[in-house]
PDB file of C-alpha atoms and ligand atoms in Angstrom:
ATOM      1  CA  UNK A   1     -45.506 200.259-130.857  1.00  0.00           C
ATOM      2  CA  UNK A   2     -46.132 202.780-133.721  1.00  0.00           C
ATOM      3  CA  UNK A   3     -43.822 200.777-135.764  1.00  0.00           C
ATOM      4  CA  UNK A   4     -45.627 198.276-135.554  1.00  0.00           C
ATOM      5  CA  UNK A   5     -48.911 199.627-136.539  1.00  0.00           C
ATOM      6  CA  UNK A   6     -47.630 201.289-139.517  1.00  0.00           C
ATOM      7  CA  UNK A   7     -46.237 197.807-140.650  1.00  0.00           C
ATOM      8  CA  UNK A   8     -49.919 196.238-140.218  1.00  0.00           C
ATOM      9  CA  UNK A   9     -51.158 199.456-141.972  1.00  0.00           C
ATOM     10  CA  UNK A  10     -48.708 198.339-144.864  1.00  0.00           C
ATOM     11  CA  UNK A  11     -49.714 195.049-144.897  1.00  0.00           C
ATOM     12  CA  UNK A  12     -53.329 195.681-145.176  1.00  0.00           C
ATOM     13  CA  UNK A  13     -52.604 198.084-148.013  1.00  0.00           C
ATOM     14  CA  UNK A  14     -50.392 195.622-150.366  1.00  0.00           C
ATOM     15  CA  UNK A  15     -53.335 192.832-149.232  1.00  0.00           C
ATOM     16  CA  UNK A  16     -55.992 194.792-151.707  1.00  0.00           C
ATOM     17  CA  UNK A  17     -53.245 194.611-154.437  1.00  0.00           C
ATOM     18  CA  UNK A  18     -52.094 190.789-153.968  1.00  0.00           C
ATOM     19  CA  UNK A  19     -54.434 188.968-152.151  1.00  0.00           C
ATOM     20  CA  UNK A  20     -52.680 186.684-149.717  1.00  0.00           C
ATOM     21  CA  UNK A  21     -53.213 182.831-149.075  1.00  0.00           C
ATOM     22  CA  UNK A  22     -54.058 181.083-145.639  1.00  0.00           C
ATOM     23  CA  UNK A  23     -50.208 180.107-144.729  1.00  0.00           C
ATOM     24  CA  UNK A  24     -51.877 177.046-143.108  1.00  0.00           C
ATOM     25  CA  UNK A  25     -54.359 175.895-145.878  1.00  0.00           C
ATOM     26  CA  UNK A  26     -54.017 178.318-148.883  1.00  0.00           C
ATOM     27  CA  UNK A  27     -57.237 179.751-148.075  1.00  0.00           C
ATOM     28  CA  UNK A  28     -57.663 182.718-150.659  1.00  0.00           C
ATOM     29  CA  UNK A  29     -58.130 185.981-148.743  1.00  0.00           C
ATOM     30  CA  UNK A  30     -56.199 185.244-145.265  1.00  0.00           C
ATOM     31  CA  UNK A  31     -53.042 185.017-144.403  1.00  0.00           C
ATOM     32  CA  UNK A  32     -54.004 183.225-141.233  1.00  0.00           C
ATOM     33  CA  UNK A  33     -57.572 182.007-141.427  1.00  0.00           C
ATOM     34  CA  UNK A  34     -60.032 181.701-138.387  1.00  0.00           C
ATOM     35  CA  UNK A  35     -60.138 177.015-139.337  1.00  0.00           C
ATOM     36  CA  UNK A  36     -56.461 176.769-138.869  1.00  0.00           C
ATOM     37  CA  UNK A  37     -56.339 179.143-135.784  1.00  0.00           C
ATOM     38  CA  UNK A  38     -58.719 176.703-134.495  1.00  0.00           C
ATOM     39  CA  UNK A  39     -56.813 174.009-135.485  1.00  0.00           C
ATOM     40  CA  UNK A  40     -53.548 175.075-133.653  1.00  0.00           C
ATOM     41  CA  UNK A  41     -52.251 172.368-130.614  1.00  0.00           C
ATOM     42  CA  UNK A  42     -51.074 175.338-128.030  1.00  0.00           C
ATOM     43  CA  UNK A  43     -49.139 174.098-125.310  1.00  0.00           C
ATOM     44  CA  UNK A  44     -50.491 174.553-122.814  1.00  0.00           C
ATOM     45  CA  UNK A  45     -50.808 171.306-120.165  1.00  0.00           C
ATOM     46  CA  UNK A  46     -48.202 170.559-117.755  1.00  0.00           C
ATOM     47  CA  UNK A  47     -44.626 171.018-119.297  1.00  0.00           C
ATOM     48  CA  UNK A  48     -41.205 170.205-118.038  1.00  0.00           C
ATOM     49  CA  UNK A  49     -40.098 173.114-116.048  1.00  0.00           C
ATOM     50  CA  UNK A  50     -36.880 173.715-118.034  1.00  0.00           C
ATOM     51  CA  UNK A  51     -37.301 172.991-121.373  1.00  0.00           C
ATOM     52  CA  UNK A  52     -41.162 173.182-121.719  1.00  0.00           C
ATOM     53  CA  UNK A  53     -41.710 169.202-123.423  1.00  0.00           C
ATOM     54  CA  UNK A  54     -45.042 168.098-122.327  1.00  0.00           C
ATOM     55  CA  UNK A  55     -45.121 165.998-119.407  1.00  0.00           C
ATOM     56  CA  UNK A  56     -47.950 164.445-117.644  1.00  0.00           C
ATOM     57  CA  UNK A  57     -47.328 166.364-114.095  1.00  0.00           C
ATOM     58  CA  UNK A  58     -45.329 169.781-113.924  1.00  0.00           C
ATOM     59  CA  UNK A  59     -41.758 168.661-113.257  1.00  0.00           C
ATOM     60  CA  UNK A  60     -38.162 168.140-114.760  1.00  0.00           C
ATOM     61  CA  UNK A  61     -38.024 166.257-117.926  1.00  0.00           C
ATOM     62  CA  UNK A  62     -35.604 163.379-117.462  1.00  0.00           C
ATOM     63  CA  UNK A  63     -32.944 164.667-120.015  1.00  0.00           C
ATOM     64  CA  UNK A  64     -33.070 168.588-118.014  1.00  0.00           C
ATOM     65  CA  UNK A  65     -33.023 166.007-114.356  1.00  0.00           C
ATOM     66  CA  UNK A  66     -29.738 164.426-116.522  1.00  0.00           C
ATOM     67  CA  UNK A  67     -27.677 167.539-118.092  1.00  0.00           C
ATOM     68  CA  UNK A  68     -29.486 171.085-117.590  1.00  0.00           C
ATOM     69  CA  UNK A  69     -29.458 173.343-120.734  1.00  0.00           C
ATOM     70  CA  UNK A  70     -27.692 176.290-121.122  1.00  0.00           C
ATOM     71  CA  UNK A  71     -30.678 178.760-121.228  1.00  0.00           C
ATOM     72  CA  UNK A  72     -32.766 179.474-118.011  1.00  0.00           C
ATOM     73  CA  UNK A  73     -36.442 178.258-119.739  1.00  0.00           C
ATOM     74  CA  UNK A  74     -37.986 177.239-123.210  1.00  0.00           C
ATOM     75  CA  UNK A  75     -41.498 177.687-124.171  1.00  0.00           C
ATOM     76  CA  UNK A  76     -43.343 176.835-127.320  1.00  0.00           C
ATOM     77  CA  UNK A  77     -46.576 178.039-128.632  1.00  0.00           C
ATOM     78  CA  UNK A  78     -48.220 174.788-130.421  1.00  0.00           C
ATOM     79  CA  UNK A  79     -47.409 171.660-131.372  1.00  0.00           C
ATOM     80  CA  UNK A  80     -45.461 171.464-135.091  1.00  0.00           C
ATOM     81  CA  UNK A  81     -47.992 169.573-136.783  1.00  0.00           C
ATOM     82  CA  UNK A  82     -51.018 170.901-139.280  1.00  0.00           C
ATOM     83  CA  UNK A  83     -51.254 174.097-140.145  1.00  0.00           C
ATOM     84  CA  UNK A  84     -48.747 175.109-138.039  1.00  0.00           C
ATOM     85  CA  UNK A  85     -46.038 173.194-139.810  1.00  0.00           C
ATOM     86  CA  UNK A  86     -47.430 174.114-143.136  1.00  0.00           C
ATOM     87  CA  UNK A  87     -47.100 177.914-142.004  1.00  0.00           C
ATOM     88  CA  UNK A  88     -43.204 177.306-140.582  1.00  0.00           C
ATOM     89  CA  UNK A  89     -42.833 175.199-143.945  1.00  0.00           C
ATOM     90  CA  UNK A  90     -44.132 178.598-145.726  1.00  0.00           C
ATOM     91  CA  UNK A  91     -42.032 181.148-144.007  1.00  0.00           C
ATOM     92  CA  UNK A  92     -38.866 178.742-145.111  1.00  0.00           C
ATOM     93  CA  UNK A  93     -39.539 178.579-148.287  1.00  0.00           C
ATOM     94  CA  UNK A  94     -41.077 182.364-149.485  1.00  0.00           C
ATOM     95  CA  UNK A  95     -40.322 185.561-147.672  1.00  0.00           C
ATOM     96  CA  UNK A  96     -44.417 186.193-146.467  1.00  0.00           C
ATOM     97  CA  UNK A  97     -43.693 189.146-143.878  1.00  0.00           C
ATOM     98  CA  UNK A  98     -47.540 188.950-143.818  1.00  0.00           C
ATOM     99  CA  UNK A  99     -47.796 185.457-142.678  1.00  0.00           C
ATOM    100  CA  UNK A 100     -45.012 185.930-140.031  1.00  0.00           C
ATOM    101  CA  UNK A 101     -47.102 189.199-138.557  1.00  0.00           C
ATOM    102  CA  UNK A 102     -50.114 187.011-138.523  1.00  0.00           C
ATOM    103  CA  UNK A 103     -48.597 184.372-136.171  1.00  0.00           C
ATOM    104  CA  UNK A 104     -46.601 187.160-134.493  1.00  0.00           C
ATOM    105  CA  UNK A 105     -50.017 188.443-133.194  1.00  0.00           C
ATOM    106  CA  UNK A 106     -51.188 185.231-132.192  1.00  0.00           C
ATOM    107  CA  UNK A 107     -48.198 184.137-130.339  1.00  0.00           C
ATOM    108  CA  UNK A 108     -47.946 187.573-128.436  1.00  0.00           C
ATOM    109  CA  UNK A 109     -50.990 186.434-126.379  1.00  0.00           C
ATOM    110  CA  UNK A 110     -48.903 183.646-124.952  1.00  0.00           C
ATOM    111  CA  UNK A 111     -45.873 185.751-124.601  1.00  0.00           C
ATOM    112  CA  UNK A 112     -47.338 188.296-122.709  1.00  0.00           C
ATOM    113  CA  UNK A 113     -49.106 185.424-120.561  1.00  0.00           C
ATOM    114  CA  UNK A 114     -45.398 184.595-119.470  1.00  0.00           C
ATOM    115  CA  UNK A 115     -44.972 187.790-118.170  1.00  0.00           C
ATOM    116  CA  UNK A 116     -40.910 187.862-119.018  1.00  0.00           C
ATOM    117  CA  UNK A 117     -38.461 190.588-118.610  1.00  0.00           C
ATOM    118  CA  UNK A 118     -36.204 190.945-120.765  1.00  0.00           C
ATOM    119  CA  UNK A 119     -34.182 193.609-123.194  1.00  0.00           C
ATOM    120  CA  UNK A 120     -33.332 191.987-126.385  1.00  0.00           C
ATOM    121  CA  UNK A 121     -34.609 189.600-129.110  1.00  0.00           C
ATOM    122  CA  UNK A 122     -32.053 187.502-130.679  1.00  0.00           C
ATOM    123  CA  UNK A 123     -33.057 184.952-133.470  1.00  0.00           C
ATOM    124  CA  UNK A 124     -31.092 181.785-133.657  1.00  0.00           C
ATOM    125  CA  UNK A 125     -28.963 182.837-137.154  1.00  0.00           C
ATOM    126  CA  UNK A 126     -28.719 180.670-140.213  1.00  0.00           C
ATOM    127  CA  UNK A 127     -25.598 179.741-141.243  1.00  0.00           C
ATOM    128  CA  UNK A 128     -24.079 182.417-143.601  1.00  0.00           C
ATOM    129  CA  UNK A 129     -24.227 179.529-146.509  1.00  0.00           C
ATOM    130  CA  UNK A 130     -28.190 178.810-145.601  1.00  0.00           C
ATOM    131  CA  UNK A 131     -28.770 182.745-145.566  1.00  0.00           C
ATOM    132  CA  UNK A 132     -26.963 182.890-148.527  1.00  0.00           C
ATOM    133  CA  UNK A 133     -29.204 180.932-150.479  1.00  0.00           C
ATOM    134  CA  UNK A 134     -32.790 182.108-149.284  1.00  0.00           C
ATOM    135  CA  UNK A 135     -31.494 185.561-148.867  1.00  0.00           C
ATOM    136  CA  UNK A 136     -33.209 185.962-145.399  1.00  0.00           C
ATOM    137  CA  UNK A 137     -33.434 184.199-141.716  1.00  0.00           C
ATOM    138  CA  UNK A 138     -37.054 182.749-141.608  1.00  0.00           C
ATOM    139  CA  UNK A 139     -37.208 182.942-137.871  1.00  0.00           C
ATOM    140  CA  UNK A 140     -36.419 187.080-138.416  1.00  0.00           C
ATOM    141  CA  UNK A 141     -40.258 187.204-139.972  1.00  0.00           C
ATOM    142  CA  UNK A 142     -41.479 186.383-136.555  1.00  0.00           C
ATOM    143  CA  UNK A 143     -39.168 187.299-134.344  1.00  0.00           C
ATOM    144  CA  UNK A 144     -38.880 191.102-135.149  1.00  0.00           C
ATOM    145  CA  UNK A 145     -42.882 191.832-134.503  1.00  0.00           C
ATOM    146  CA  UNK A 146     -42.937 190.154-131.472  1.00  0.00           C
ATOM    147  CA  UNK A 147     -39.729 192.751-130.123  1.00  0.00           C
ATOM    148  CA  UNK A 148     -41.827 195.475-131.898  1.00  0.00           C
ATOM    149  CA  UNK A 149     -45.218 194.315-129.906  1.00  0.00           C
ATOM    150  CA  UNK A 150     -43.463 193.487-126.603  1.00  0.00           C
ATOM    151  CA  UNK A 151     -41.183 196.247-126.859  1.00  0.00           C
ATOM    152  CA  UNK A 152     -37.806 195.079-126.623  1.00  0.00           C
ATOM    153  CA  UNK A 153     -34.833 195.442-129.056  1.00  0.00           C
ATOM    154  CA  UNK A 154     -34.190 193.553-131.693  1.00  0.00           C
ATOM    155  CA  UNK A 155     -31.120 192.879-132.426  1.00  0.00           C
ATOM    156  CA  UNK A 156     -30.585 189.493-135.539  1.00  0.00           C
ATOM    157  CA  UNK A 157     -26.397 190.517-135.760  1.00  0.00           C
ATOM    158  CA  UNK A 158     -25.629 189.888-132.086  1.00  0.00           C
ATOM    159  CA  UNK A 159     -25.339 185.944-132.394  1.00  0.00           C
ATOM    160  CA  UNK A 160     -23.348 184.326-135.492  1.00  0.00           C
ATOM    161  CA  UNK A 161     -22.556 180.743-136.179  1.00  0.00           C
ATOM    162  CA  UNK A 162     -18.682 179.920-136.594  1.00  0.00           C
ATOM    163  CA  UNK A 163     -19.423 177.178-138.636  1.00  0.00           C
ATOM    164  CA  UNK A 164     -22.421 175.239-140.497  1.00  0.00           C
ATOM    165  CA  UNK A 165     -23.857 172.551-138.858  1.00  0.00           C
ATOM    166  CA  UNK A 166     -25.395 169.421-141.288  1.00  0.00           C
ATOM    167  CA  UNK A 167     -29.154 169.330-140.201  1.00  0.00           C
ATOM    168  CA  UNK A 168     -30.166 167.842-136.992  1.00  0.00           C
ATOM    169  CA  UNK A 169     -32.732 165.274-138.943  1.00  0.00           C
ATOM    170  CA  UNK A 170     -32.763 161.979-138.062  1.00  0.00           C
ATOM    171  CA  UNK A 171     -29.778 162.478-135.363  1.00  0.00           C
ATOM    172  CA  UNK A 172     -30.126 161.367-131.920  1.00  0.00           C
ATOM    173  CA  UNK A 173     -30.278 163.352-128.693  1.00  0.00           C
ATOM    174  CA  UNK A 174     -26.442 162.768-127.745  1.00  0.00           C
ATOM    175  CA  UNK A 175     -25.482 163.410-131.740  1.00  0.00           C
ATOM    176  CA  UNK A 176     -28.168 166.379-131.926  1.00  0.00           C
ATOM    177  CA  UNK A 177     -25.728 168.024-128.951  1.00  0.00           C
ATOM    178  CA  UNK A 178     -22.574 167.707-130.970  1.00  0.00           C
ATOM    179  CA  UNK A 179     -23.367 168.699-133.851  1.00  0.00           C
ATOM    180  CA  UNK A 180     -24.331 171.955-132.635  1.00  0.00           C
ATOM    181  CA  UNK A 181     -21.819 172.374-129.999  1.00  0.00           C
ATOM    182  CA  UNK A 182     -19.436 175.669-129.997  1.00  0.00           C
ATOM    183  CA  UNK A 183     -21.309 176.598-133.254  1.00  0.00           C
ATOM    184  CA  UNK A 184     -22.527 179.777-132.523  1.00  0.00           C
ATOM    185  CA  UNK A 185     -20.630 182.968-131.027  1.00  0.00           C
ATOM    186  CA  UNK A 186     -21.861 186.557-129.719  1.00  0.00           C
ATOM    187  CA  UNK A 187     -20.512 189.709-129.792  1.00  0.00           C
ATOM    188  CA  UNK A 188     -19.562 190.835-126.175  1.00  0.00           C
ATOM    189  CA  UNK A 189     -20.307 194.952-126.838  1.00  0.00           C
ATOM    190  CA  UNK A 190     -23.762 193.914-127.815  1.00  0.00           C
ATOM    191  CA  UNK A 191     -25.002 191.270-125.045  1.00  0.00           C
ATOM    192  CA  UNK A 192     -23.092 192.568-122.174  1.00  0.00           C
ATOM    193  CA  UNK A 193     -25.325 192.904-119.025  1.00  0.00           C
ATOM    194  CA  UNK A 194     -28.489 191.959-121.252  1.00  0.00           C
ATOM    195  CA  UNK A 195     -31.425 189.411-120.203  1.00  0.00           C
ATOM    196  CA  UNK A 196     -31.912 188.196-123.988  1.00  0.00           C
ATOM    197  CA  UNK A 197     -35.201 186.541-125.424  1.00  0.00           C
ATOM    198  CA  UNK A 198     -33.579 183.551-128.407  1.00  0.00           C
ATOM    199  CA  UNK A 199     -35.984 182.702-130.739  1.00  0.00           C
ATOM    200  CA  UNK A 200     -36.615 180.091-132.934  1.00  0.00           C
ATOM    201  CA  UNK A 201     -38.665 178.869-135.181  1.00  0.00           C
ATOM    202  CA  UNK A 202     -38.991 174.595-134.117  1.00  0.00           C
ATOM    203  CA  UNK A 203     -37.271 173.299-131.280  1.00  0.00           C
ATOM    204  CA  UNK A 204     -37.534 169.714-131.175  1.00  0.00           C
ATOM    205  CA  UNK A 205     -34.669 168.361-128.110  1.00  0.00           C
ATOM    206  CA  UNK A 206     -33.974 172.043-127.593  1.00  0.00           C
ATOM    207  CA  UNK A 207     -29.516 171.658-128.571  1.00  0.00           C
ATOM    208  CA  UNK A 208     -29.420 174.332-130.759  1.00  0.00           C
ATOM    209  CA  UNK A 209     -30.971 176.736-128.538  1.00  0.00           C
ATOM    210  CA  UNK A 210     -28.613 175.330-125.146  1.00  0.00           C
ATOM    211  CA  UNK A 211     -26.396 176.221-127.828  1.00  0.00           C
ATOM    212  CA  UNK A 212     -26.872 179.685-128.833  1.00  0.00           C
ATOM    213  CA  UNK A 213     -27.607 180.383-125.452  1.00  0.00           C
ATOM    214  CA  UNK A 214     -24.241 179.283-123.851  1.00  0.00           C
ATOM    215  CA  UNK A 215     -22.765 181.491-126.481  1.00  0.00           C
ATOM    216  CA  UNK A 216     -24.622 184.391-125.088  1.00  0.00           C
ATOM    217  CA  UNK A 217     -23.733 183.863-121.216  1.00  0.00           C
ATOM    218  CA  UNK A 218     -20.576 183.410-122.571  1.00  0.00           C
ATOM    219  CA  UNK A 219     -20.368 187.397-124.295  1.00  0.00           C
ATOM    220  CA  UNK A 220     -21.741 188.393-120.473  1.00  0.00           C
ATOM    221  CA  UNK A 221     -25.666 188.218-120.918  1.00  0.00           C
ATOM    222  CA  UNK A 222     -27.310 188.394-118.076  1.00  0.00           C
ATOM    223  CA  UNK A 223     -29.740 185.510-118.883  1.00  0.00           C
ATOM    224  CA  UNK A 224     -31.165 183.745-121.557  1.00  0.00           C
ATOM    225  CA  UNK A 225     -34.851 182.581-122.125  1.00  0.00           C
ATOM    226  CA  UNK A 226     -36.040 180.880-125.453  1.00  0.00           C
ATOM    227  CA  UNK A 227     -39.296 180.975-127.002  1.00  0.00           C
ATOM    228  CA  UNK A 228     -40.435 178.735-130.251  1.00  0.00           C
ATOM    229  CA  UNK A 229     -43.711 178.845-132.576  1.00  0.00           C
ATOM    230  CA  UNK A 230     -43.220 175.211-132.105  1.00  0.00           C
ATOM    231  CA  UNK A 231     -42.378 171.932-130.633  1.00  0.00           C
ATOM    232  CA  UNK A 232     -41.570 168.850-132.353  1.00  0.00           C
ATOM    233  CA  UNK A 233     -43.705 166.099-129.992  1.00  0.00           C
ATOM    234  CA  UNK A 234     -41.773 163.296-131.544  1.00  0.00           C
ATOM    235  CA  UNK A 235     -38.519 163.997-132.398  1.00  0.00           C
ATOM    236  CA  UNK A 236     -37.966 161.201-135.500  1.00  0.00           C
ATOM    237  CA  UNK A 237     -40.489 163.221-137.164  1.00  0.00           C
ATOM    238  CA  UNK A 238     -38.465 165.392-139.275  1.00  0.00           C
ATOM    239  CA  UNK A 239     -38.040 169.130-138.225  1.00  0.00           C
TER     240      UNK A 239
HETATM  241 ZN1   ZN B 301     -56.103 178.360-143.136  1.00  0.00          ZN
HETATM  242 ZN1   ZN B 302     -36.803 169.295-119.807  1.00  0.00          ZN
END
């Protein structure tokens, strides 16, 4: 927990020397203003019971009822759409720790609603040619302050991809699920015996995490549960 603070404390201190933008409007002065808080679509109706997609009753989705995934549950925070895309957008595109504490703090409400066990945090990886060229793992700016707040360790080495993947854009359910399959791997020493938390930034029809997470059981976790800021509603919407 101290870790944590100290970070804000950091944060507030380099804030008086560069102010920071909204990362959901560009609001001078914020890095997460009080408009596009408001804004945010939290999930938070009736969801399939596997994979979280919003359903009109609580029940299984008809693609979980079909093939279940390889992790245990998904949940997502919001909906990706208005400031809450712009923000993911953001954290893709510039390394703003800031903004990534910000929504860490806001998501940690619904985390701790959930009430999960669990002893690490593992963030889906980029592929070593993305992380080459943007230097860092986007989902890593939100997924290390929630393990600080809840915790838990944190552990972004654990899970690897064997080989890029082309982006999941414009692909189909069926095509989504192949072109992710067997292309992630975890080291055994570290996951052994471990209920794991993957976490992601968008999960739209959830492959890449069934993915990763089959990796995981695979190296002997225990369990896997999956958490993502968001969820994309309408999958030929690109994400
Ligand atoms: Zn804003
Ligand atoms: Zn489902």
């Amino acid at each position: 927990m101290w870790k944590y603070y100290l970070q804000g404390l950091f944060w507030t201190g380099l804030d008086l020397i560069f102010p920071p933008k909204c990362g959901g409007c560009e609001r001078p002065n914020y890095r997460w203003c009080p408009d596009c808080q408001e804004n945010v679509n939290l999930i938070s109706g009736p969801v399939c019971a596997v994979c979280g997609i919003p359903l009109e009753s609580w029940r299984l989705c008809d693609a979980c009822g079909q093939k279940l995934p390889d992790y245990q549950i998904l949940r997502s925070w919001a909906a990706f759409e208005g400031p809450v895309r712009n923000a993911l957008h953001r954290l893709k595109y510039r390394r703003d720790m800031g903004l990534g504490d910000a929504l860490a703090s806001q998501i940690i409400m619904f985390l701790r609603q959930l009430s999960w066990s669990a002893d690490m945090v593992v963030p889906v990886p980029l592929g070593k040619h993305r992380r080459g060229e943007r230097g860092y793992n986007q989902v890593g700016l939100i997924a290390y302050p929630l393990a600080l707040l809840m915790d838990w360790d944190y552990n972004p080495r654990a899970l690897f991809r064997t080989r890029e993947t082309t982006t999941q854009v414009g692909l189909s359910v069926v095509a989504r699920r192949s072109n992710v399959m067997d292309a992630f791997q975890a080291i055994p020493k570290l996951i052994q015996g471990k209920q794991i938390i993957l976490i992601d930034d968008v999960a739209t029809t959830g492959a890449t995490l069934s993915s990763c997470a089959r990796a995981l059981m695979n190296a002997g976790a225990l369990g896997v549960k999956a958490i993502t800021v968001a969820r994309a509603l309408s999958y030929r919407s690109d994400s």
